[in-house]
Short mmCIF file of C-alpha atoms in Angstrom, two decimals:
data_model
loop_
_atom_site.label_atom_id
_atom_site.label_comp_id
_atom_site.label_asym_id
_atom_site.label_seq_id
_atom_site.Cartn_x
_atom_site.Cartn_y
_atom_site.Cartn_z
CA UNK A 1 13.98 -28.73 18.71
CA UNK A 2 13.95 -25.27 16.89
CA UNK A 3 13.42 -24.01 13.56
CA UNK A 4 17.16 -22.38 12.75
CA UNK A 5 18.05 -19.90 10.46
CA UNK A 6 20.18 -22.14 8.12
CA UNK A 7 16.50 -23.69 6.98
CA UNK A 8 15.73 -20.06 5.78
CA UNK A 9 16.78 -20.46 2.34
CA UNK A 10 15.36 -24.27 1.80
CA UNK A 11 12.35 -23.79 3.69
CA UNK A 12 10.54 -20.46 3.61
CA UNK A 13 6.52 -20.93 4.06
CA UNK A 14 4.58 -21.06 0.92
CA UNK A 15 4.90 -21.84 -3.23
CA UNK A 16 6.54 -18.97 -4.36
CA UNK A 17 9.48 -19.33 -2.29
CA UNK A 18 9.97 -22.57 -3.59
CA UNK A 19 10.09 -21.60 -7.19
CA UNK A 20 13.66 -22.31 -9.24
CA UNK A 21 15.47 -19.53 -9.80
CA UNK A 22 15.23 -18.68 -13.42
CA UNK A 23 11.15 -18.94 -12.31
CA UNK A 24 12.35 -15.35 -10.50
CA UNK A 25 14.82 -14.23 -13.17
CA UNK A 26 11.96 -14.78 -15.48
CA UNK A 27 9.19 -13.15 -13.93
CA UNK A 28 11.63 -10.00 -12.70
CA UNK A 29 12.07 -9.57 -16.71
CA UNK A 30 8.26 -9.74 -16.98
CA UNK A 31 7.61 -7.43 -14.67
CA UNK A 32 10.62 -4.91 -16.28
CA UNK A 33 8.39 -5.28 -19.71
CA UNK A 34 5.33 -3.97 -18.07
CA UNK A 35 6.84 -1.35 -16.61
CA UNK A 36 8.52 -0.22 -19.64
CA UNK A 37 4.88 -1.10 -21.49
CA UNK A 38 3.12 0.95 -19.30
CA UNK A 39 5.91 3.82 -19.30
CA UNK A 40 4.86 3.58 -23.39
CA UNK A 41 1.21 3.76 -22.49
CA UNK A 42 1.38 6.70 -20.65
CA UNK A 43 3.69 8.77 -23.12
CA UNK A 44 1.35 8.00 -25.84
CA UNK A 45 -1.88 8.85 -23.63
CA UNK A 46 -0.14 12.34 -22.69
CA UNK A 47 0.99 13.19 -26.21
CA UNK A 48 -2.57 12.33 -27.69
CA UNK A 49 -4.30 13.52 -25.08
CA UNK A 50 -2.59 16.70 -23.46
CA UNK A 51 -3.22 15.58 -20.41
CA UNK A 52 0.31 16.36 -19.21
CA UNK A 53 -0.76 16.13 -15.53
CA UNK A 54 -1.15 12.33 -16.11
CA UNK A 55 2.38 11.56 -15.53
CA UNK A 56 4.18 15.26 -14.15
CA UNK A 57 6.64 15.33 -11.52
CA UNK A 58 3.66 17.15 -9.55
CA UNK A 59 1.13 14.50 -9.74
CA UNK A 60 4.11 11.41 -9.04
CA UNK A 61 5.50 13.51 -5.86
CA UNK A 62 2.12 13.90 -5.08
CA UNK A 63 1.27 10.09 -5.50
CA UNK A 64 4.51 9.29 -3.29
CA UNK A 65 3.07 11.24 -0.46
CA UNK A 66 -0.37 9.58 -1.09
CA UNK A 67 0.84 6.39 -1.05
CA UNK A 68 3.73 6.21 1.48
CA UNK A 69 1.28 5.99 4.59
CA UNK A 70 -1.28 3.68 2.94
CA UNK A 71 2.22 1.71 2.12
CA UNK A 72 3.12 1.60 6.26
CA UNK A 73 -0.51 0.60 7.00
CA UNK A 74 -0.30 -2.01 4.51
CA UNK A 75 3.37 -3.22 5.85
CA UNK A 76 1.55 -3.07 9.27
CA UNK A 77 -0.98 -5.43 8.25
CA UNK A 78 1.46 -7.75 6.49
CA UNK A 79 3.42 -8.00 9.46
CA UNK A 80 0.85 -9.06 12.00
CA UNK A 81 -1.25 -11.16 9.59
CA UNK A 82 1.81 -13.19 8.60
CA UNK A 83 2.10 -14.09 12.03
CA UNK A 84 -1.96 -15.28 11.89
CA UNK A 85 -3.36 -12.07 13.25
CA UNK A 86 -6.03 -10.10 11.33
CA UNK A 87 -5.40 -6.39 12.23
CA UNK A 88 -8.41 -4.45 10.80
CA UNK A 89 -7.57 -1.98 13.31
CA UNK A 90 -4.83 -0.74 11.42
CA UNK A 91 -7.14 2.49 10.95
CA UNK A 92 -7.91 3.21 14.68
CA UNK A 93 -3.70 2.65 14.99
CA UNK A 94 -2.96 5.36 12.10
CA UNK A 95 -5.17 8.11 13.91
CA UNK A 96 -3.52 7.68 17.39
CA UNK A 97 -0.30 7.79 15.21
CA UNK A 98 -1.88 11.38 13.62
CA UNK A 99 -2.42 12.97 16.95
CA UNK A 100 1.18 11.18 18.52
CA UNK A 101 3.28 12.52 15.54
CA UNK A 102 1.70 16.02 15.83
CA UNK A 103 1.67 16.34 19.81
CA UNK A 104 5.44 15.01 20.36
CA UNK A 105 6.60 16.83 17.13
CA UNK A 106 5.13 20.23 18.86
CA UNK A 107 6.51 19.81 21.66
CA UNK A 108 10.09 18.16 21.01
CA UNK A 109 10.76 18.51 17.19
CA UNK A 110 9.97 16.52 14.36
CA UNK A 111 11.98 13.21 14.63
CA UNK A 112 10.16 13.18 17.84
CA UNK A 113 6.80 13.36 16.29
CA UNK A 114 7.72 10.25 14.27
CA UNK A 115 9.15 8.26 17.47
CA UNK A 116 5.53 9.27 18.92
CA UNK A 117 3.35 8.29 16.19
CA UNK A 118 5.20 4.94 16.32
CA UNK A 119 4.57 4.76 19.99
CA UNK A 120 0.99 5.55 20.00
CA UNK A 121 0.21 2.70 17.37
CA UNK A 122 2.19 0.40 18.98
CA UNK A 123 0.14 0.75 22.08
CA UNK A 124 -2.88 0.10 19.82
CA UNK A 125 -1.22 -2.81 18.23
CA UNK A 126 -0.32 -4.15 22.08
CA UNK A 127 -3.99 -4.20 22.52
CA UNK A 128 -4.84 -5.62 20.02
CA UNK A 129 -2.36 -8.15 20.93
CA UNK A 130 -3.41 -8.75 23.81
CA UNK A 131 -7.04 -8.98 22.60
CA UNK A 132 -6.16 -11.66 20.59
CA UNK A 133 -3.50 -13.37 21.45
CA UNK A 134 -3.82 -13.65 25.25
CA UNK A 135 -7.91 -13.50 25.69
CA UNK A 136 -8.57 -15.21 22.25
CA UNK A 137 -11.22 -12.19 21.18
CA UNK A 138 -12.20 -12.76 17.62
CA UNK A 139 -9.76 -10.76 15.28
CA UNK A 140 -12.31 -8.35 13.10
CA UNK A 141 -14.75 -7.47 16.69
CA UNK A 142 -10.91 -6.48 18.29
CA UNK A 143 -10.24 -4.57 15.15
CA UNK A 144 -13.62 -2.85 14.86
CA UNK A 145 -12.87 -1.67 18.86
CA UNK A 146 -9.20 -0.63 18.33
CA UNK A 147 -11.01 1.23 15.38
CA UNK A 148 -13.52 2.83 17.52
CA UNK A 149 -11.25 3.49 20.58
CA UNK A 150 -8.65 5.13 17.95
CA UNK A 151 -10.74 7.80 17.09
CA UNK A 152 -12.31 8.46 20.39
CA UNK A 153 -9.12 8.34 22.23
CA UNK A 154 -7.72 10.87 19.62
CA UNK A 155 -10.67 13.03 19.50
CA UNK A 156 -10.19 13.47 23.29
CA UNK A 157 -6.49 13.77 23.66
CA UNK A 158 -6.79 16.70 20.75
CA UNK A 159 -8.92 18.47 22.56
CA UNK A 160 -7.59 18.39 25.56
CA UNK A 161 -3.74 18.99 24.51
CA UNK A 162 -4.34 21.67 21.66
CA UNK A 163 -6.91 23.98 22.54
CA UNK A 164 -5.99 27.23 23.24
CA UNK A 165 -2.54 27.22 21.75
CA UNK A 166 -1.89 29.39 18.57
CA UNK A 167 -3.31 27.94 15.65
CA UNK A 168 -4.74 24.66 17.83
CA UNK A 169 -8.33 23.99 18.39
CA UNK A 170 -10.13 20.49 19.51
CA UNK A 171 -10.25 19.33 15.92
CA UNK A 172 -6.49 20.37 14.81
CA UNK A 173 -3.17 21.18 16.04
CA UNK A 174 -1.01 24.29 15.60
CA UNK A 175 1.36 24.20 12.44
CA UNK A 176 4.10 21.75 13.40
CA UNK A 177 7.67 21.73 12.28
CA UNK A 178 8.82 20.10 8.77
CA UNK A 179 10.77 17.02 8.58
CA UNK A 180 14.09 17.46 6.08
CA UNK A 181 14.08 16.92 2.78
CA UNK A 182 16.14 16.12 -0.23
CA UNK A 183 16.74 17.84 -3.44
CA UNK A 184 19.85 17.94 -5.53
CA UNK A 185 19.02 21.19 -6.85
CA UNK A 186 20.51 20.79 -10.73
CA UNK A 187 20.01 17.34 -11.56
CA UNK A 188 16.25 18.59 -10.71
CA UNK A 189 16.42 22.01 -12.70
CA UNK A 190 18.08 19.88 -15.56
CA UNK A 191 15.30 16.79 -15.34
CA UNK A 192 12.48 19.60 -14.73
CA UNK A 193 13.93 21.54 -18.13
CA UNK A 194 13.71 17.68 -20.09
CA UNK A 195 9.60 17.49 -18.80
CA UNK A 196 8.91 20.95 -19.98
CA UNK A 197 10.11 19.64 -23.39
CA UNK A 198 7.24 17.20 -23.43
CA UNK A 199 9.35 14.71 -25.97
CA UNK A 200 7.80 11.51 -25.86
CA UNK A 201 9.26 9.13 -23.53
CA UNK A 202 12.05 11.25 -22.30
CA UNK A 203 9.75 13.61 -20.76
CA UNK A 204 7.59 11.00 -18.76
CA UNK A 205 11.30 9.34 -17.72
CA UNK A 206 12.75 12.73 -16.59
CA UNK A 207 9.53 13.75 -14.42
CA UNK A 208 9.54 10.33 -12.86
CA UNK A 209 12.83 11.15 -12.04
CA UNK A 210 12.50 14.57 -10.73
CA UNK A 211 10.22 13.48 -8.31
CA UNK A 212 12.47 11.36 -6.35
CA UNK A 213 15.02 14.29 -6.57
CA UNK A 214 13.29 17.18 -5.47
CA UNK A 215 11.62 18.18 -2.14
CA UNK A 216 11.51 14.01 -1.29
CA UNK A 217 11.04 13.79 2.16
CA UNK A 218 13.10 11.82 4.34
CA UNK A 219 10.38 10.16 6.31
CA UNK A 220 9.50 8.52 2.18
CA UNK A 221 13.02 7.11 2.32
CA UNK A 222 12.58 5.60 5.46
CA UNK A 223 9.11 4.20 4.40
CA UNK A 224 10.90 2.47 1.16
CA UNK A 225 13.61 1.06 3.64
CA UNK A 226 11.16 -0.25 5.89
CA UNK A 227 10.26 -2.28 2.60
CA UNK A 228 13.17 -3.61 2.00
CA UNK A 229 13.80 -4.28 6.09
CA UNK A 230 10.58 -6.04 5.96
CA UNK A 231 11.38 -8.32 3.23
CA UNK A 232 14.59 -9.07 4.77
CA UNK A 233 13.39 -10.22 7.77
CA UNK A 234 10.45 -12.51 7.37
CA UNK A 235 12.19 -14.10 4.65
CA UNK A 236 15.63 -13.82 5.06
CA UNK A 237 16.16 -14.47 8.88
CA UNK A 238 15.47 -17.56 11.63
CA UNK A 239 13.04 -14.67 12.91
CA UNK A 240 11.01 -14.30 10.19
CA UNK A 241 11.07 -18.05 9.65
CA UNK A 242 9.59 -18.42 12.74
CA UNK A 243 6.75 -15.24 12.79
CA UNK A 244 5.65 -16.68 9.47
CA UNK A 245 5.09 -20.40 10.91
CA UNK A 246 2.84 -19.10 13.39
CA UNK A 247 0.53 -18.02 10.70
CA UNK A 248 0.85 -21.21 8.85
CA UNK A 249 0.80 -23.55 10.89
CA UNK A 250 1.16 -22.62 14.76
CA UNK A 251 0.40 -26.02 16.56
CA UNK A 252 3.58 -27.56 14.19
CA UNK A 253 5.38 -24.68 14.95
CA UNK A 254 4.65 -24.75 18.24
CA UNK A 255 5.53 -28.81 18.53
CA UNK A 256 9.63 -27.16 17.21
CA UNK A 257 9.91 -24.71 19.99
CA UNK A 258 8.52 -21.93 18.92
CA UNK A 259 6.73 -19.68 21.55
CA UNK A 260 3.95 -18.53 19.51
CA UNK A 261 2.17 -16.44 22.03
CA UNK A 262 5.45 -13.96 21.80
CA UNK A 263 5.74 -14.07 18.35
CA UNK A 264 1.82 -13.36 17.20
CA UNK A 265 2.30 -10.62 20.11
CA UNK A 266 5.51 -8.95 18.92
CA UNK A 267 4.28 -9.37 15.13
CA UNK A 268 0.98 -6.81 16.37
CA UNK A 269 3.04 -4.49 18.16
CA UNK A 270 5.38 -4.13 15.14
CA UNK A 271 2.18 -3.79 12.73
CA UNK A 272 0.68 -1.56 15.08
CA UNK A 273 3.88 0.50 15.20
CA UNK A 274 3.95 0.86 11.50
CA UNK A 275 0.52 2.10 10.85
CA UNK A 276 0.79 4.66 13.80
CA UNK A 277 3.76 5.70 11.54
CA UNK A 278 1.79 6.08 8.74
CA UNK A 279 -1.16 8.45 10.66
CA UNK A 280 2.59 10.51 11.37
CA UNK A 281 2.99 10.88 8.29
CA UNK A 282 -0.11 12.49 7.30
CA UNK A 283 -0.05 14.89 10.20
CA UNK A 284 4.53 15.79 9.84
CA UNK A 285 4.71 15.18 5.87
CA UNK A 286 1.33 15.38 4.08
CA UNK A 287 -0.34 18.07 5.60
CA UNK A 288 2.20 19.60 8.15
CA UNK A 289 -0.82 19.69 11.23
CA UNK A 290 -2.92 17.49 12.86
CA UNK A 291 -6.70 17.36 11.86
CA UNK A 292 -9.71 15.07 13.40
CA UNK A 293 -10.08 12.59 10.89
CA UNK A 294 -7.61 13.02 8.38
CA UNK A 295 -6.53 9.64 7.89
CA UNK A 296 -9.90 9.08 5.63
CA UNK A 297 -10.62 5.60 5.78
CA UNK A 298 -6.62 5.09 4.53
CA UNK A 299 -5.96 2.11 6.80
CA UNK A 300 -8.88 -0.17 5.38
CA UNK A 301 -7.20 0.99 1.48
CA UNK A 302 -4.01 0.01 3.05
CA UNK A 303 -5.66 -3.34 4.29
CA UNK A 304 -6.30 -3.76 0.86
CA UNK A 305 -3.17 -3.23 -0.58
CA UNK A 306 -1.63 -5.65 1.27
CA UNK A 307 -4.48 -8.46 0.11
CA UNK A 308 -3.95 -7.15 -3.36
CA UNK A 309 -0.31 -7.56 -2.71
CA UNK A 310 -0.54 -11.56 -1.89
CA UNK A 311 0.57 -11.01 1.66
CA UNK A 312 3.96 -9.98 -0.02
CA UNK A 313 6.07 -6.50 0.40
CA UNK A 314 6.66 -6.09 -3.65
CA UNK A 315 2.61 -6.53 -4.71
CA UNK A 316 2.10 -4.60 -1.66
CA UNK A 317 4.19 -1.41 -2.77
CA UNK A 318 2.43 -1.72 -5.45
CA UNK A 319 -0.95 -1.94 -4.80
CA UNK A 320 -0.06 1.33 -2.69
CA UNK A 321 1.61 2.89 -5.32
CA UNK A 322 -2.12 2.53 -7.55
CA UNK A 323 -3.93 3.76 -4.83
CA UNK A 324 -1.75 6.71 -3.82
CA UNK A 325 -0.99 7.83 -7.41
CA UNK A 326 -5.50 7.54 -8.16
CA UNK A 327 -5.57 10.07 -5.01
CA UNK A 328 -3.05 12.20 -5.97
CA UNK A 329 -5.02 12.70 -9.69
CA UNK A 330 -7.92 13.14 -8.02
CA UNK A 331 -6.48 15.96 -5.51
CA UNK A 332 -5.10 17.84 -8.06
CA UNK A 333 -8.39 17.75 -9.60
CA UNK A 334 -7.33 15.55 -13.08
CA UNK A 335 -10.94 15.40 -14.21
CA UNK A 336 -8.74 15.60 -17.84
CA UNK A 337 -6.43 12.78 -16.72
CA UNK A 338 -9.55 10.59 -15.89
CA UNK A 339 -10.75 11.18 -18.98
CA UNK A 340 -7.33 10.29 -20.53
CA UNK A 341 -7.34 6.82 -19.32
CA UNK A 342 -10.54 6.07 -21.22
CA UNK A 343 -9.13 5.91 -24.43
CA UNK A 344 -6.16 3.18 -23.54
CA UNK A 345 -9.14 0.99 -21.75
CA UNK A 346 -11.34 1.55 -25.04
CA UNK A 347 -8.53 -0.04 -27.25
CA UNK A 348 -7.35 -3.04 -24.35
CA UNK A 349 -11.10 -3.79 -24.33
CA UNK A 350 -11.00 -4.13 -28.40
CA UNK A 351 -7.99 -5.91 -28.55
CA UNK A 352 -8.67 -8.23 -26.14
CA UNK A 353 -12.58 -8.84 -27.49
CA UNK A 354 -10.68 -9.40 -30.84
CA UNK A 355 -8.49 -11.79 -29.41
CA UNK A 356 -11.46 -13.76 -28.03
CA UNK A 357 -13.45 -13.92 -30.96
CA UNK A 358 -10.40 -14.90 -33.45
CA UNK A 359 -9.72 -17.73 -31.24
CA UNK A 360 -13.71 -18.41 -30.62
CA UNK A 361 -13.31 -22.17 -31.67
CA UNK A 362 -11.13 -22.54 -28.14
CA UNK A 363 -12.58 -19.46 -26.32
CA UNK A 364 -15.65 -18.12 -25.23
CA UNK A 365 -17.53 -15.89 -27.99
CA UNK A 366 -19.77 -14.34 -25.48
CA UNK A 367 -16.45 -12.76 -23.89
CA UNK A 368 -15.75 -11.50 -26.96
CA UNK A 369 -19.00 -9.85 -28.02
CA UNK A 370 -19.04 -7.99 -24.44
CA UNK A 371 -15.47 -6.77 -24.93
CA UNK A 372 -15.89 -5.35 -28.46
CA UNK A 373 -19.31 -3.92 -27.33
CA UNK A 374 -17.51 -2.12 -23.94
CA UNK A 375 -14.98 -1.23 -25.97
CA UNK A 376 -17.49 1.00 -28.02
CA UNK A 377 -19.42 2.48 -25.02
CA UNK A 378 -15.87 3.95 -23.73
CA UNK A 379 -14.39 4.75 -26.60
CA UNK A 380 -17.58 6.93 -27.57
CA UNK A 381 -17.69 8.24 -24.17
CA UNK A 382 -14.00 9.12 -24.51
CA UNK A 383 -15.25 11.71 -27.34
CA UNK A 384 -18.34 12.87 -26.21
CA UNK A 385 -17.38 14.22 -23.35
CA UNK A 386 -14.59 16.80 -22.74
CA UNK A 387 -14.20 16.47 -18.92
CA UNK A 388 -15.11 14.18 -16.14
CA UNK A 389 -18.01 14.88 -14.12
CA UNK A 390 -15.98 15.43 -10.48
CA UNK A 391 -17.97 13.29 -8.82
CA UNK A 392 -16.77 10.40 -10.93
CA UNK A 393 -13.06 11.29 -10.67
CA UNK A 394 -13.99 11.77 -6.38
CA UNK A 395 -14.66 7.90 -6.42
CA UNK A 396 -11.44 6.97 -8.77
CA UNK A 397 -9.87 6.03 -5.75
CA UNK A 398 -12.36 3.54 -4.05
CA UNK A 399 -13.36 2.08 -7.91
CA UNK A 400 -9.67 1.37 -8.28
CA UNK A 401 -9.85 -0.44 -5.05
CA UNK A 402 -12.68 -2.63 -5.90
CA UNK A 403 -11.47 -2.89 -9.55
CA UNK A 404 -7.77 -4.60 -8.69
CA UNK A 405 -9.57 -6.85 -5.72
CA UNK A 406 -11.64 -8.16 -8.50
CA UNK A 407 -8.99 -8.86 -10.68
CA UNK A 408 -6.43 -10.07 -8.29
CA UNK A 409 -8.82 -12.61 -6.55
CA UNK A 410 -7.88 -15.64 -8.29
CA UNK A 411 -4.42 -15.77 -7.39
CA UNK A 412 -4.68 -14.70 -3.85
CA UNK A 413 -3.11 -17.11 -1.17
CA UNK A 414 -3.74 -15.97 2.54
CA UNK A 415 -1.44 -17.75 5.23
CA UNK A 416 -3.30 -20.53 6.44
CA UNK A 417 -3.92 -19.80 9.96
CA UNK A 418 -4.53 -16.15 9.52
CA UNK A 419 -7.29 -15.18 12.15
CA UNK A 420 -8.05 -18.93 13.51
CA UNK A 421 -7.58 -18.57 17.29
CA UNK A 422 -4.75 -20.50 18.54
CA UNK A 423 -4.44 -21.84 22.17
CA UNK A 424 -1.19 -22.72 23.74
CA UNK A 425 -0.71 -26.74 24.07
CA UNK A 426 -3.12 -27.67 21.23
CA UNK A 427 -0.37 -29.80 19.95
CA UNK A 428 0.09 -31.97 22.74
#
């Protein structure tokens, strides 16, 4: 007996594939109003403010290029733990992707360079697999070792592959040849004429705009694709069906026919794949070379994405999208735009702490007081100072991290055999 692909759309894993339809309609409208809410946020912040950085086609082009390989490590991890496998390794994968993209892209063009960096984390993700699946190592000490043997293993290839040619040394590569990319030249002019014009609203639409039209790179077309590929497949297909029972439940799917060895295997190449993808696209899109170390810790943020996410593409892009856009402010050095997002805090604090004590009878006053009281403390530090000290805007990143973790904890639902070892038979 095997699970076919007709059960897809009856039967798909967990709750919120079961949910009625107008469920979805409903919460696709929800999520429309925030966007638009937060579109309304951001206008108001920049017009108030000045900040104009906050929301420029700059800073959101920047923030694509941020987030798009955090995005692939966090698609990487999705893949392999739907199928049960906890791939903390994902950062060891992206740095052999880093120096695969750069060496094959030096030597036989760009789309090369991506073809390697997929290759290279794909043979981390194979031993990882094999780790796991066929030896039955414990997921995070595998993970911490792909991690450890990614960064060696690059370290020495480096040095042994680009010293001595022009521009190379042990710790970086020579300049390496630019992937295409895509600008439709007076749409842009025209959108980049309507930010200039700083009009609230249209401004902060046209610069979102102009971002996706102007000097996008292919490679961040693929990476959206991939998204949509992704979601397609685990939830769409008798293939997906199947990856995501082994993280479920792999004894019952074992029991219907499944071969769950191949499947947890494939499922780690594929994530490994991905995140070596992602290291390419620091070294062919983000920086245009290869340097030792210069994925910065971006597959654990990516790991977290994908948690923050609920094990699901959409949260995932999202949770990305946070993370690459904090970066990209604090590249560009927006101690200003920091700054700027104090005041919208100050009043959610005071609205909400308002809301709490109005409905104190019910609620919890406590929660209140606090709120009103925060509220205060940033709104005063709002207009006391004129900048933010760089070392605080340095950590916006991380404290973004640990701030939508926090938050999103509650609602978090982790497939149910993700990281228990599983041993061929156990259902007999």
């Amino acid at each position: 007996m095997s699970i076919s692909s007709d059960t897809v759309t009856r039967k798909r894993g967990d709750e919120a594939d079961t949910l009625p339809s107008p469920w979805r309609r409903s919460a696709l409208l929800r999520a429309a109003v925030y966007a638009v809410g937060a579109l309304v946020v951001l206008s108001l912040v920049r017009v108030i403010t000045g900040a104009n950085d906050i929301d420029s086609s700059g800073a959101l082009a920047a923030a694509l290029a941020l987030a798009a390989p955090i995005a692939l490590a966090g698609l990487g991890g999705l893949w392999s733990e739907r199928a049960g496998i906890v791939n903390i390794g994902l950062e060891g994968m992206m740095i052999l992707g880093t120096w695969g993209g750069a060496f094959f892209a030096y030597h036989y063009g760009p789309w090369m360079g991506v073809l390697g960096a997929i290759l290279l984390g794909a043979i981390g993700g194979a031993i990882h697999a094999l780790a796991t699946v066929i030896f039955g190592v414990d997921h995070i000490v595998s993970g911490v070792a792909i991690n450890t043997l990614g960064t060696g293993a690059a370290a020495y290839l480096a040095a042994r592959t680009f010293t001595g040619l022009p521009g190379g040394g042990p710790t970086q590569s020579p300049g390496l040849p630019a992937l295409p990319t895509v600008t439709i030249g007076p749409l842009a002019d025209w959108l980049g004429n309507l930010e200039k014009g700083g009009t609230f609203l249209v401004a902060d639409i046209a610069s979102g705009l102009r971002a996706l039209v102007y000097h996008l790179s292919v490679l961040t077309i693929i990476v959206a694709l991939l998204f949509v590929l992704t979601a397609w497949i685990l939830w769409r297909t008798g293939f997906g069906l199947r990856l995501r029972s082994c993280g479920e439940a792999p004894t019952a799917a074992e029991t219907l026919g499944v071969n769950v060895y191949r499947y947890k295997f494939v499922a780690t190449v594929i994530s490994g794949g991905l995140a070596g993808l992602g290291g390419g696209f620091l070294a062919l899109v983000a920086s245009g070379l290869y340097r030792d170390g210069q994925t910065g810790g971006r597959g654990f943020i990516g790991l977290a994405a994908m948690i923050f996410g609920n094990w699901r593409p959409g949260g995932l892009a999202g949770g990305a999208a946070l993370f690459g856009y904090t970066d990209a402010i604090n590249l560009r050095g927006g101690d200003d735009v920091i700054r700027a997002y104090l005041l919208p805090i100050a009043v959610f604090l005071l609205v909400w702490g308002a809301w709490q004590l109005w409905r104190r009878k019910r609620g919890k006053p406590i929660t209140g007081v606090v709120s009103v009281v925060m509220a205060v403390i940033v709104g005063a530090w709002f207009m006391i100072m004129k900048a933010m000290p760089s070392e605080i805007t340095q950590m916006t990143p991380y404290i973004a991290t640990l701030l939508v973790l926090a938050f999103a904890s509650q609602r978090l639902r982790m497939p149910k055999a993700d990281g228990v070892i599983y041993r061929k038979g156990e259902a007999t």
